[in-house]
PDB file of C-alpha atoms in Angstrom:
ATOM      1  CA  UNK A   1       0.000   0.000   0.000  1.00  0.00           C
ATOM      2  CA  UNK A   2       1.842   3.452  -1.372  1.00  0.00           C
ATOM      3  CA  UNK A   3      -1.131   5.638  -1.080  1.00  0.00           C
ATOM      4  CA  UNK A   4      -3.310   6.807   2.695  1.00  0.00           C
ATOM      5  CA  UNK A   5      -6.016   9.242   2.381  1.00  0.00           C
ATOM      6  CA  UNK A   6      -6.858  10.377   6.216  1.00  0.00           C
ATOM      7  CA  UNK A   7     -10.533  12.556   6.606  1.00  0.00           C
ATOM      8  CA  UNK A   8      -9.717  14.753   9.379  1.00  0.00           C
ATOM      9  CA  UNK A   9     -13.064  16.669  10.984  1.00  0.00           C
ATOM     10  CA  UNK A  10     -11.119  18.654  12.970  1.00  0.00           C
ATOM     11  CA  UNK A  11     -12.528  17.580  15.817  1.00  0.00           C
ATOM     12  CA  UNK A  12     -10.738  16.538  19.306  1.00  0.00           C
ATOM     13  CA  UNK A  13     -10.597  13.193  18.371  1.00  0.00           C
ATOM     14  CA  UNK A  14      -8.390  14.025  14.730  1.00  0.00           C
ATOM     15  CA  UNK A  15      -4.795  13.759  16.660  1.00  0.00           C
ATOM     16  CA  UNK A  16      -5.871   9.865  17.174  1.00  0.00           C
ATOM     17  CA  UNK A  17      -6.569   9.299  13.546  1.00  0.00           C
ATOM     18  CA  UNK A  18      -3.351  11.347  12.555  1.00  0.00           C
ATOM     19  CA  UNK A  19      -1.075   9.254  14.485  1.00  0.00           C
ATOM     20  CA  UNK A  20      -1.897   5.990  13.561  1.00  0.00           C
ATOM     21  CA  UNK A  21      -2.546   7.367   9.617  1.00  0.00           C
ATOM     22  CA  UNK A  22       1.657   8.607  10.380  1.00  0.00           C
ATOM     23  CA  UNK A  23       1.818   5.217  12.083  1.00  0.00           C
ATOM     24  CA  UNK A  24       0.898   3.135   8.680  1.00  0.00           C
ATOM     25  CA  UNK A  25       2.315   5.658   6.419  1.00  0.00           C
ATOM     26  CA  UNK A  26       5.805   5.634   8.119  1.00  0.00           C
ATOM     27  CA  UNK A  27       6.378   1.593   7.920  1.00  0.00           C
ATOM     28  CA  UNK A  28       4.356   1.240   4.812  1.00  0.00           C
ATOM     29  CA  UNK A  29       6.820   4.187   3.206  1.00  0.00           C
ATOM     30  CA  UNK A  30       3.354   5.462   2.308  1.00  0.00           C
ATOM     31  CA  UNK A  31       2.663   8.537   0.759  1.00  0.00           C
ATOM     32  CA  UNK A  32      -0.183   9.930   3.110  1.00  0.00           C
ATOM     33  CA  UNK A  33      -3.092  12.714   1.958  1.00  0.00           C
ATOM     34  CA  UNK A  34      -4.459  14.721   5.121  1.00  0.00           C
ATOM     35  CA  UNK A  35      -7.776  15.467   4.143  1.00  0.00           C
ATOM     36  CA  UNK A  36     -10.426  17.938   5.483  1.00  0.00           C
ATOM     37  CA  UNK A  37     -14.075  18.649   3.783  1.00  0.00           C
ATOM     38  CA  UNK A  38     -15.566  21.954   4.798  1.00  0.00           C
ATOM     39  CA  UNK A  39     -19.397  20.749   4.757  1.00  0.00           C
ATOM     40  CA  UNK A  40     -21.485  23.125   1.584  1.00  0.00           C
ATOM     41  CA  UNK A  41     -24.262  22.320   3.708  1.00  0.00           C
ATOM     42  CA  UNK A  42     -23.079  24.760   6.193  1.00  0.00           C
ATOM     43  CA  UNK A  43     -22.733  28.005   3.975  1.00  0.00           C
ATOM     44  CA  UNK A  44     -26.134  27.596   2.528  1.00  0.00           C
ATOM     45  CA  UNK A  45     -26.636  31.599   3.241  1.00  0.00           C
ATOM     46  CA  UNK A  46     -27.340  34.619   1.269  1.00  0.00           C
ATOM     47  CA  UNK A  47     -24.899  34.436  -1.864  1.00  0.00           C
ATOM     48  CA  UNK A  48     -22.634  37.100  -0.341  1.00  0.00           C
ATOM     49  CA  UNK A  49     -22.306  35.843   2.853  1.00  0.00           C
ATOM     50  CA  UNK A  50     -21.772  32.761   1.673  1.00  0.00           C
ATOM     51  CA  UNK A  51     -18.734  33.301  -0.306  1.00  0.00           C
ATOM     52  CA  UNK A  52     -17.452  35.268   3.221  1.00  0.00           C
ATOM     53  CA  UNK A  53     -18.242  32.409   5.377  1.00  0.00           C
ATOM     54  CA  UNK A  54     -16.810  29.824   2.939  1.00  0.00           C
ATOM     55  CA  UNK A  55     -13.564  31.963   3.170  1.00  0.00           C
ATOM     56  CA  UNK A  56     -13.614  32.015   6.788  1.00  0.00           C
ATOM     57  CA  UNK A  57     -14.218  28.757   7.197  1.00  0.00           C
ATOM     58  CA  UNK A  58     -11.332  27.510   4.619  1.00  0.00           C
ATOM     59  CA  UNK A  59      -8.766  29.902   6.288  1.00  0.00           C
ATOM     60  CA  UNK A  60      -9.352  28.374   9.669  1.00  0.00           C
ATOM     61  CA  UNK A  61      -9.102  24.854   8.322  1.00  0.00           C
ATOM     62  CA  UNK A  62      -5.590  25.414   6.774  1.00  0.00           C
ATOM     63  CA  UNK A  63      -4.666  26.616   9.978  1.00  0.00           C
ATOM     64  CA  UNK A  64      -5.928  23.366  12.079  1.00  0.00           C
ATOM     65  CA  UNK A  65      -4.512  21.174   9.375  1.00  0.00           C
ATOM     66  CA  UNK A  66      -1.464  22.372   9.358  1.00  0.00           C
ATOM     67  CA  UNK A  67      -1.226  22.171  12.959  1.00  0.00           C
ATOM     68  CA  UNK A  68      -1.832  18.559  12.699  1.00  0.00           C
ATOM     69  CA  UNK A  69       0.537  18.306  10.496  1.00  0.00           C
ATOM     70  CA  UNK A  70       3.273  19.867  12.117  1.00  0.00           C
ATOM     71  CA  UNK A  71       3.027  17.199  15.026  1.00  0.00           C
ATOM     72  CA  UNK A  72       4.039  14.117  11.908  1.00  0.00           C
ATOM     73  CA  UNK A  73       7.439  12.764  12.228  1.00  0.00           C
ATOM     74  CA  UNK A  74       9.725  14.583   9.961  1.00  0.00           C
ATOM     75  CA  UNK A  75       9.997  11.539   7.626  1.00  0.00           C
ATOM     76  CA  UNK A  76       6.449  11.297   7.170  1.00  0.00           C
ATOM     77  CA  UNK A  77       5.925  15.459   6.479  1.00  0.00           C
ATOM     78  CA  UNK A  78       8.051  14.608   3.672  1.00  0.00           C
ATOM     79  CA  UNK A  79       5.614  12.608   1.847  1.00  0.00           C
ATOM     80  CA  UNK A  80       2.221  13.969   3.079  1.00  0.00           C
ATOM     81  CA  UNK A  81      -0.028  16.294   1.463  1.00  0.00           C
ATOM     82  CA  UNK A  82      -2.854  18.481   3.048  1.00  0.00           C
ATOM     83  CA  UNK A  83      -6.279  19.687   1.546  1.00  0.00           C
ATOM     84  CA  UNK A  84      -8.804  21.115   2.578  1.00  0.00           C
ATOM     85  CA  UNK A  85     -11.913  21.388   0.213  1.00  0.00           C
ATOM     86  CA  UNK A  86     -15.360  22.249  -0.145  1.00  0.00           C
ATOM     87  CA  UNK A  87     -18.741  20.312  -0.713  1.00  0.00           C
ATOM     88  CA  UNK A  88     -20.670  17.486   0.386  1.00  0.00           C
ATOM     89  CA  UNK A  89     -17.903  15.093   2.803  1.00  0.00           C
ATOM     90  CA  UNK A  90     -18.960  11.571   1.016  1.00  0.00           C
ATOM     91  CA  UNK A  91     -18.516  12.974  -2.144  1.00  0.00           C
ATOM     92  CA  UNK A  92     -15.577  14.632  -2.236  1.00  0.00           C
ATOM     93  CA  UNK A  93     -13.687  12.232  -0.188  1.00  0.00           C
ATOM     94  CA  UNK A  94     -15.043   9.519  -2.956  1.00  0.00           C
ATOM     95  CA  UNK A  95     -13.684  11.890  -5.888  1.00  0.00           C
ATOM     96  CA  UNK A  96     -10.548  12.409  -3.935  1.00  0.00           C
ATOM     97  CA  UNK A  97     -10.021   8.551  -3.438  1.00  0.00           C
ATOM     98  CA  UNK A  98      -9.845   8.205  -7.099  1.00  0.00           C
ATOM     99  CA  UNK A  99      -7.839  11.118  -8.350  1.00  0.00           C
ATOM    100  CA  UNK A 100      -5.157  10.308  -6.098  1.00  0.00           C
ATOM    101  CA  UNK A 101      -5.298   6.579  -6.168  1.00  0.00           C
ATOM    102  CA  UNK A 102      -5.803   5.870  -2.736  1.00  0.00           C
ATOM    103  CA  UNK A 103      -5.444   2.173  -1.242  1.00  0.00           C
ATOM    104  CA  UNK A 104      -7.046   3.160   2.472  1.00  0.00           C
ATOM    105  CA  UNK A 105      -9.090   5.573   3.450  1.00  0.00           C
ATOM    106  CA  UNK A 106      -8.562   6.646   7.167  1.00  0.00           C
ATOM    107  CA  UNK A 107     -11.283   8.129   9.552  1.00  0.00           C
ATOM    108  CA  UNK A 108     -12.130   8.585  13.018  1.00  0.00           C
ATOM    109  CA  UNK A 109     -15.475   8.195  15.377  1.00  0.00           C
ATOM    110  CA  UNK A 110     -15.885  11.827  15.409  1.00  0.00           C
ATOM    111  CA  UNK A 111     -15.807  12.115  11.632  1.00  0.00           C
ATOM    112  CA  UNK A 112     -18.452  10.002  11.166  1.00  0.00           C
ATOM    113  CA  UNK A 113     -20.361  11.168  14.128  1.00  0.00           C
ATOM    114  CA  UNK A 114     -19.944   8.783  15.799  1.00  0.00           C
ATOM    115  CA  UNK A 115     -19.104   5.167  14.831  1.00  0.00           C
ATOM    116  CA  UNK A 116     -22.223   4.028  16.356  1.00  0.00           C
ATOM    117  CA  UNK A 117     -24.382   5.026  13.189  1.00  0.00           C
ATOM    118  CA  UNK A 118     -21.542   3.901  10.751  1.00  0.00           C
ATOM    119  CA  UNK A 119     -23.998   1.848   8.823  1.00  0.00           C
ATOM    120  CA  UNK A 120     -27.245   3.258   8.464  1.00  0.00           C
ATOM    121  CA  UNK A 121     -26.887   6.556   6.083  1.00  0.00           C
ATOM    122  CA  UNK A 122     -23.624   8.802   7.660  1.00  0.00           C
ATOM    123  CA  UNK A 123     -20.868   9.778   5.912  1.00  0.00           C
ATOM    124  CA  UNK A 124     -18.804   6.479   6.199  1.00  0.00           C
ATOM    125  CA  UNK A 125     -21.950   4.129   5.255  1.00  0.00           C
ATOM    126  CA  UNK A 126     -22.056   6.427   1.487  1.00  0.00           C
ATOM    127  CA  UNK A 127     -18.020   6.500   1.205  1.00  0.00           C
ATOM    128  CA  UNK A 128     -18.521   2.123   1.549  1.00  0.00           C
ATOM    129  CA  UNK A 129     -21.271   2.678  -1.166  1.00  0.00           C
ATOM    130  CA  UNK A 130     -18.964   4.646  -3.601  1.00  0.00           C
ATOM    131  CA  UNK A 131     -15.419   3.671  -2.404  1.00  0.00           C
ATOM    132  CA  UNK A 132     -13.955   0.097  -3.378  1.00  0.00           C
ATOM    133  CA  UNK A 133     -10.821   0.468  -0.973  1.00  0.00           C
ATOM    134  CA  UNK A 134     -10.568  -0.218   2.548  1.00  0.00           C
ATOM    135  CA  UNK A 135     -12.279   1.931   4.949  1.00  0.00           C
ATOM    136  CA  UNK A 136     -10.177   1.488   8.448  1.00  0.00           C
ATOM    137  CA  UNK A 137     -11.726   3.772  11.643  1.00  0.00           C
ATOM    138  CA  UNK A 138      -9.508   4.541  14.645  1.00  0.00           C
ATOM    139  CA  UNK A 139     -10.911   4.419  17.635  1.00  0.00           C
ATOM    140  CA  UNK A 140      -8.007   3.976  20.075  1.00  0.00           C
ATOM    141  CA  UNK A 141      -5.582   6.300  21.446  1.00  0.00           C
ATOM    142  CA  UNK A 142      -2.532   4.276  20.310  1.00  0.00           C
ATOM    143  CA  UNK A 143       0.309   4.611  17.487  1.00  0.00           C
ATOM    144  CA  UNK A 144       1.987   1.149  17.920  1.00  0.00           C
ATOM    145  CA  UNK A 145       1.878  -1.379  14.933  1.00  0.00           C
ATOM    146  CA  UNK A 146      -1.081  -3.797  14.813  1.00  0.00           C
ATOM    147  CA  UNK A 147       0.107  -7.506  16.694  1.00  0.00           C
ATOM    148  CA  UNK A 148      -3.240  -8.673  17.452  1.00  0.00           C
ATOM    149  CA  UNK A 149      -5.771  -9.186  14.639  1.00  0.00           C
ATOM    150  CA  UNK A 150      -9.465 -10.613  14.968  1.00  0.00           C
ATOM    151  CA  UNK A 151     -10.713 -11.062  11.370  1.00  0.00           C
ATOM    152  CA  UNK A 152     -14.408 -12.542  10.469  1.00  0.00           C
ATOM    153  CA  UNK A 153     -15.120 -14.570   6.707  1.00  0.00           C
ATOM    154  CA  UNK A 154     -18.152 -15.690   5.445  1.00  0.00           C
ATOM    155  CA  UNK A 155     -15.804 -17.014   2.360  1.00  0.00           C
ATOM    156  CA  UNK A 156     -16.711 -14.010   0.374  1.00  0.00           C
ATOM    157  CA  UNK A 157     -15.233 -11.921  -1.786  1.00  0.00           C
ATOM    158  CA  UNK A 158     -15.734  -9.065   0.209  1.00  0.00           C
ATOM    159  CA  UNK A 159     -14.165 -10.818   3.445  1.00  0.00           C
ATOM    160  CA  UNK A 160     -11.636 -11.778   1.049  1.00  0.00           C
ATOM    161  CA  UNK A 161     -10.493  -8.458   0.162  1.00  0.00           C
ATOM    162  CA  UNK A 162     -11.114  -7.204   4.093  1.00  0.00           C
ATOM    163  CA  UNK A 163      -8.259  -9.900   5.412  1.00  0.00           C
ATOM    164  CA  UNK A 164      -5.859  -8.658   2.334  1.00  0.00           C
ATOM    165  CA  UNK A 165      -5.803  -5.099   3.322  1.00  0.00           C
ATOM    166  CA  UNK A 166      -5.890  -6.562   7.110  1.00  0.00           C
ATOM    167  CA  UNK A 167      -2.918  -8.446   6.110  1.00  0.00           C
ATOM    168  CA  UNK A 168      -0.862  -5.720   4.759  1.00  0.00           C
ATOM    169  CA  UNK A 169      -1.532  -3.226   7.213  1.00  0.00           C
ATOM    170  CA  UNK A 170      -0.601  -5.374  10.024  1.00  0.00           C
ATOM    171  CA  UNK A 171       2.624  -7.453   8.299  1.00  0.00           C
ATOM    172  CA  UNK A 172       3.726  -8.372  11.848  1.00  0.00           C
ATOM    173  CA  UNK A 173       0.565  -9.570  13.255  1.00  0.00           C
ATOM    174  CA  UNK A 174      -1.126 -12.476  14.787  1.00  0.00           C
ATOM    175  CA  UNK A 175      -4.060 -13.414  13.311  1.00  0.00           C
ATOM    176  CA  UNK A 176      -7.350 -14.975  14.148  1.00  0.00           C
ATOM    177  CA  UNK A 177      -9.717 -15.624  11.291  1.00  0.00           C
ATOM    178  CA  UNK A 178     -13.147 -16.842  12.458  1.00  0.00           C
ATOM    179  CA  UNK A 179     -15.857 -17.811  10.891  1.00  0.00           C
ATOM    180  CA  UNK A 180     -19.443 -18.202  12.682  1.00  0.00           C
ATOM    181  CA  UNK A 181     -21.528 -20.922  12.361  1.00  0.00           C
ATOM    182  CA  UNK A 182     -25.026 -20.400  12.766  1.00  0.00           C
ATOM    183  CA  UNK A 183     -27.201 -23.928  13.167  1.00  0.00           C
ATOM    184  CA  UNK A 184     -30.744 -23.176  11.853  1.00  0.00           C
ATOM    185  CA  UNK A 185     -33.702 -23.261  14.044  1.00  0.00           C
ATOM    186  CA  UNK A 186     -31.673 -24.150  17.064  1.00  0.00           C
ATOM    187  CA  UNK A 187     -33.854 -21.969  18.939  1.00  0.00           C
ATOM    188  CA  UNK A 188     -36.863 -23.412  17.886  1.00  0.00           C
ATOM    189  CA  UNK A 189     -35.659 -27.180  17.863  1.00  0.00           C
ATOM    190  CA  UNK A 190     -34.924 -30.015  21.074  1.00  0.00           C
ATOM    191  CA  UNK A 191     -31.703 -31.453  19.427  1.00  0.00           C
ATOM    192  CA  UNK A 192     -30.633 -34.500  21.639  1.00  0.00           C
ATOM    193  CA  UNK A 193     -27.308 -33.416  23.262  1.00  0.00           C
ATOM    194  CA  UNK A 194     -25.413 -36.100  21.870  1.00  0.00           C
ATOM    195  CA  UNK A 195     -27.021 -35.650  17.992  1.00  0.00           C
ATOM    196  CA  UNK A 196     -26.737 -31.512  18.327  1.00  0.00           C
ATOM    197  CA  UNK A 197     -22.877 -31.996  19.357  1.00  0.00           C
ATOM    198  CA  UNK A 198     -22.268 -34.752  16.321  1.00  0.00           C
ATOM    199  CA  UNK A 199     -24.147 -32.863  14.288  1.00  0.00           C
ATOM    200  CA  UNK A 200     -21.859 -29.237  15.116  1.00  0.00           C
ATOM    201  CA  UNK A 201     -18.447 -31.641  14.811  1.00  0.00           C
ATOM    202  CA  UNK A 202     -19.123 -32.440  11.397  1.00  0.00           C
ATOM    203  CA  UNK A 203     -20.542 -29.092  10.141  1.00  0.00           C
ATOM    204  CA  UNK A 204     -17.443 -27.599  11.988  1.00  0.00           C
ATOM    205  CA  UNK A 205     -14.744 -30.074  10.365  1.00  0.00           C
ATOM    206  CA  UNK A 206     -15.812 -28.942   6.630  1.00  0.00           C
ATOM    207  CA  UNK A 207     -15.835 -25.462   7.367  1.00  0.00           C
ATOM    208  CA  UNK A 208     -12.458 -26.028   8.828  1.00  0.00           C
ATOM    209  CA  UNK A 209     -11.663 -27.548   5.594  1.00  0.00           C
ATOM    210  CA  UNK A 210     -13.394 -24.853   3.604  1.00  0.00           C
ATOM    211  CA  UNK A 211     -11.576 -22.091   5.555  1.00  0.00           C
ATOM    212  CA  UNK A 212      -7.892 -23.944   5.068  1.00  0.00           C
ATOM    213  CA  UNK A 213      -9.204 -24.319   0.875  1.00  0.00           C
ATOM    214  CA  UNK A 214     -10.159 -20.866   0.529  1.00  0.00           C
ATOM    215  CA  UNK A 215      -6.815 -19.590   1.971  1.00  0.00           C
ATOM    216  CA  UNK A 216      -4.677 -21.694  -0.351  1.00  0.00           C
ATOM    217  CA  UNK A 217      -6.552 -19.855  -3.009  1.00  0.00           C
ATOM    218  CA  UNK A 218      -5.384 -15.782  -2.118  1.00  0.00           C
ATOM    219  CA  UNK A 219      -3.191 -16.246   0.696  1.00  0.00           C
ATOM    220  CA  UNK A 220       0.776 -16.490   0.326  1.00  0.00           C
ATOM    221  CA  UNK A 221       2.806 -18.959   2.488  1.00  0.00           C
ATOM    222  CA  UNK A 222       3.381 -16.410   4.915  1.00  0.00           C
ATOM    223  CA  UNK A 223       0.996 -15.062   5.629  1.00  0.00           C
ATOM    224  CA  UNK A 224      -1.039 -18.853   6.109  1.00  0.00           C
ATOM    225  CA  UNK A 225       1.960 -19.407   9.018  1.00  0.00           C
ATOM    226  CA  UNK A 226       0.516 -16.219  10.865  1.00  0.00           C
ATOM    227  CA  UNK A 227      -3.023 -16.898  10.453  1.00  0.00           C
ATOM    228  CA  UNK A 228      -4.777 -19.418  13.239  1.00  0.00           C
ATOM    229  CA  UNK A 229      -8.145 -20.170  11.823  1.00  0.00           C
ATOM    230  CA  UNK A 230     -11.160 -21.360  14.199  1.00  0.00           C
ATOM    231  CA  UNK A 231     -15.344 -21.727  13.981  1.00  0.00           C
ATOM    232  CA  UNK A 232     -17.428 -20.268  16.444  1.00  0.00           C
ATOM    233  CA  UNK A 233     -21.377 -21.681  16.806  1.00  0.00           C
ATOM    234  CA  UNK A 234     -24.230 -19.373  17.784  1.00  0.00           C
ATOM    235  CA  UNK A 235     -25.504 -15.422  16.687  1.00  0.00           C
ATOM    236  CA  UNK A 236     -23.267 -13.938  14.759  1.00  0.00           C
ATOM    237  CA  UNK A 237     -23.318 -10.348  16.605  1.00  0.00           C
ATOM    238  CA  UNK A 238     -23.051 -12.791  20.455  1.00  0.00           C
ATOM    239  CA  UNK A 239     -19.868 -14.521  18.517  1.00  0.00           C
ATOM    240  CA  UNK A 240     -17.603 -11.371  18.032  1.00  0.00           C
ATOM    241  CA  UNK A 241     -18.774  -9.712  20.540  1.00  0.00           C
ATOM    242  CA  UNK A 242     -17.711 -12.177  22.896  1.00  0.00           C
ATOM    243  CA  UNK A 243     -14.420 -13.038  20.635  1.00  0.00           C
ATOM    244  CA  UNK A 244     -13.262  -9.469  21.222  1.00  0.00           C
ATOM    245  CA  UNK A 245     -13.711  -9.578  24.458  1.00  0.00           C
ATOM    246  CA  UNK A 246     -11.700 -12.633  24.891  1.00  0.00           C
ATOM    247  CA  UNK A 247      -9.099 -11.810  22.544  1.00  0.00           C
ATOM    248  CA  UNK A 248      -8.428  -7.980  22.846  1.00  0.00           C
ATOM    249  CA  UNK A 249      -7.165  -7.415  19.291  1.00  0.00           C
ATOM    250  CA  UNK A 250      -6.235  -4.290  18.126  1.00  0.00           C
ATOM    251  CA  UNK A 251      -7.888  -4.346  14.757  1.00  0.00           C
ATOM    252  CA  UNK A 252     -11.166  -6.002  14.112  1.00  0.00           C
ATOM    253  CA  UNK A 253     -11.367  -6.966  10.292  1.00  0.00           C
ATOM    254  CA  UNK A 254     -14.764  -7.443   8.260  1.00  0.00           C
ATOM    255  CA  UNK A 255     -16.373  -7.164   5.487  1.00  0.00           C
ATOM    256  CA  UNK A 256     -19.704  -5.534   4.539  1.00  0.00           C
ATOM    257  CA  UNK A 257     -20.932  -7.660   1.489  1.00  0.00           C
ATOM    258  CA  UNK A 258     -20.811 -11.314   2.388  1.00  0.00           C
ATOM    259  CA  UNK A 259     -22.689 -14.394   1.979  1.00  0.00           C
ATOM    260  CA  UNK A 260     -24.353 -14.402   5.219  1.00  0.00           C
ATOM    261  CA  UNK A 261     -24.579 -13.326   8.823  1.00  0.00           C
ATOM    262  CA  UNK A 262     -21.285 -11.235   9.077  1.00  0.00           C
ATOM    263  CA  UNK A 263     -22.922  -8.777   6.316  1.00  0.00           C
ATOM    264  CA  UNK A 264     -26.327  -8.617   7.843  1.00  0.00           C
ATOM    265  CA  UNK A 265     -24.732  -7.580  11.337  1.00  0.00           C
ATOM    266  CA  UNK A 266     -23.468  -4.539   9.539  1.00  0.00           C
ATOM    267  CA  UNK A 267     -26.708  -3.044   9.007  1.00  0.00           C
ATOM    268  CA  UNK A 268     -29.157  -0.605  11.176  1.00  0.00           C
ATOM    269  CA  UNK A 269     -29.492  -1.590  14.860  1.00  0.00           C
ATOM    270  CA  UNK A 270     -27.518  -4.283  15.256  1.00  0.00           C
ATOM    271  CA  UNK A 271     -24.361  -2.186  13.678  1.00  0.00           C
ATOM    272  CA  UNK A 272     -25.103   0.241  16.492  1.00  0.00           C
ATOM    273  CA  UNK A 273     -25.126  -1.948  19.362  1.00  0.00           C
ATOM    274  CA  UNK A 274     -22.209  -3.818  18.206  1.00  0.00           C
ATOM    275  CA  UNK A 275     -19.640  -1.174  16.812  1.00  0.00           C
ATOM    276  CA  UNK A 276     -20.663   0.868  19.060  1.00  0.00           C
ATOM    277  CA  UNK A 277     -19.033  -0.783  21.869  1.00  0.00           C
ATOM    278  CA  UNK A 278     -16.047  -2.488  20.420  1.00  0.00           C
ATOM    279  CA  UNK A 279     -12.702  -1.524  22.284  1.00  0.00           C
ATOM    280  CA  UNK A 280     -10.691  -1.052  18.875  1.00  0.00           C
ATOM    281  CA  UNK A 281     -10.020  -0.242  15.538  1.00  0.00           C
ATOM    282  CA  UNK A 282     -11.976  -1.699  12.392  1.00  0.00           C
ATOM    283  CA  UNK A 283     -11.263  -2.249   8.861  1.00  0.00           C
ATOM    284  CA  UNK A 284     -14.365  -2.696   6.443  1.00  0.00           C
ATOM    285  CA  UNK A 285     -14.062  -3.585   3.145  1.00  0.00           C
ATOM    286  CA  UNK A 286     -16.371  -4.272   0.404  1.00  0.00           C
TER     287      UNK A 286
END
């Protein structure tokens, strides 16, 4: 990855997002894009104060930006790039993506107000809409490399591409792919003990299989020796949940188009009970 675009709200929360954006973009020997969209929705005034407040508003966002980015390390100012621009945040951050080839696009909690409604019409829900890269949102106060990596598959292409850019962000990491294994009507149906548990073995041993066969097909050598794989049986959201609790990782790794349950817990209500709570950083991809 040779390209970081970083949305910056200016809020207090932005020095969190900058420092693990200078984080990625130092080891990566990244070139990193500090971006910050002035909102159009907030100069919708009388066309001469309009052009007054847009000015005001712009002048005092160069002047926060380039605060923020005269706290990078010196060999990461060489090779970063601020802007500060004007319309509608999903937008512009989507055009921006593009022109400037961007592999990862950086936010915070604040900047999508907050990460609790990430999925149900905010800024961050329309830039996974119109982005195809990586969306990752910081949401701890830390600046060390990523060791500890939770990542979910469904054995989709879009959990596919999630544990790729999961992969190369943390190249030193542990990680823990799971997949969640839902038995139908378990709530409904009396499965002897003995029949439920035979019944969960077998359905577990061929995922295991399908997991191991699906990472021969994308996954280099490796990155297969770093990668412990395991299946987890009940609600997908009660699965996660509880795996990040017992595992602490740093990053949490998912994607938002999949085959089953993992996708549908990214939507509405359940997104803001879950996300809401989680104790680290996330990477979404499509």
């Amino acid at each position: 990855m040779k390209t970081l675009l970083v949305a910056i709200d200016l809020e207090p929360g932005s020095l969190l997002v900058v420092k693990r954006a200078a984080e990625l973009a130092a080891r990566l020997k990244a070139r990193l894009h500090m971006v910050h969209v002035v909102d159009d929705a907030l100069t919708l005034y009388e066309p001469m104060i309009e052009i007054s407040m847009r000015h005001r508003l712009k002048q005092a966002a160069d002047l926060a930006l380039q605060e923020l980015f005269e706290q990078l390390p010196d060999s990461v100012k060489a090779n970063t790039r601020c802007h500060v621009l004007l319309g509608k945040p999903y937008q512009v951050l989507s055009k921006q993506v593009s022109q400037l080839g961007a592999e990862v696009l950086i936010v915070g909690r604040h900047h999508i107000e907050p990460l609790r409604d990430l999925f149900i019409g905010t800024t961050a829900e329309r830039l996974l809409r119109h982005c195809d890269i990586p969306l990752l949102m910081v949401s701890t106060d830390s600046a060390e490399p990523y060791q500890n990596v939770l990542a979910a598959t469904d054995f989709s292409r879009s959990s596919h591409h999630a544990l790729q850019a999961g992969l190369k962000l943390a190249p030193q990491a542990s990680i823990r792919l799971v997949h969640v294994c839902d038995p139908p009507f378990i709530g409904f149906v009396r499965y002897d003990p003995q029949d439920l548990d035979n019944m969960l073995g077998e359905k577990k041993a061929r995922l295991r299989q399908e997991v191991e066969t699906e990472m021969a097909h994308f996954l280099a050598a490796g990155d297969k020796s770093r990668i412990q794989t395991d299946i987890l049986t009940g609600n997908v959201q009660a699965c996660l949940f509880d795996a990040v609790e017992q595992q602490r990782p740093q990053l949490l790794v998912l994607g938002t188009h999949g085959r089953q349950g993992i996708s549908r817990l990214l939507i509405g209500s359940v997104a803001t009970s879950f996300l809401s709570t989680l104790p680290c950083d996330v990477l979404v991809a499509r």
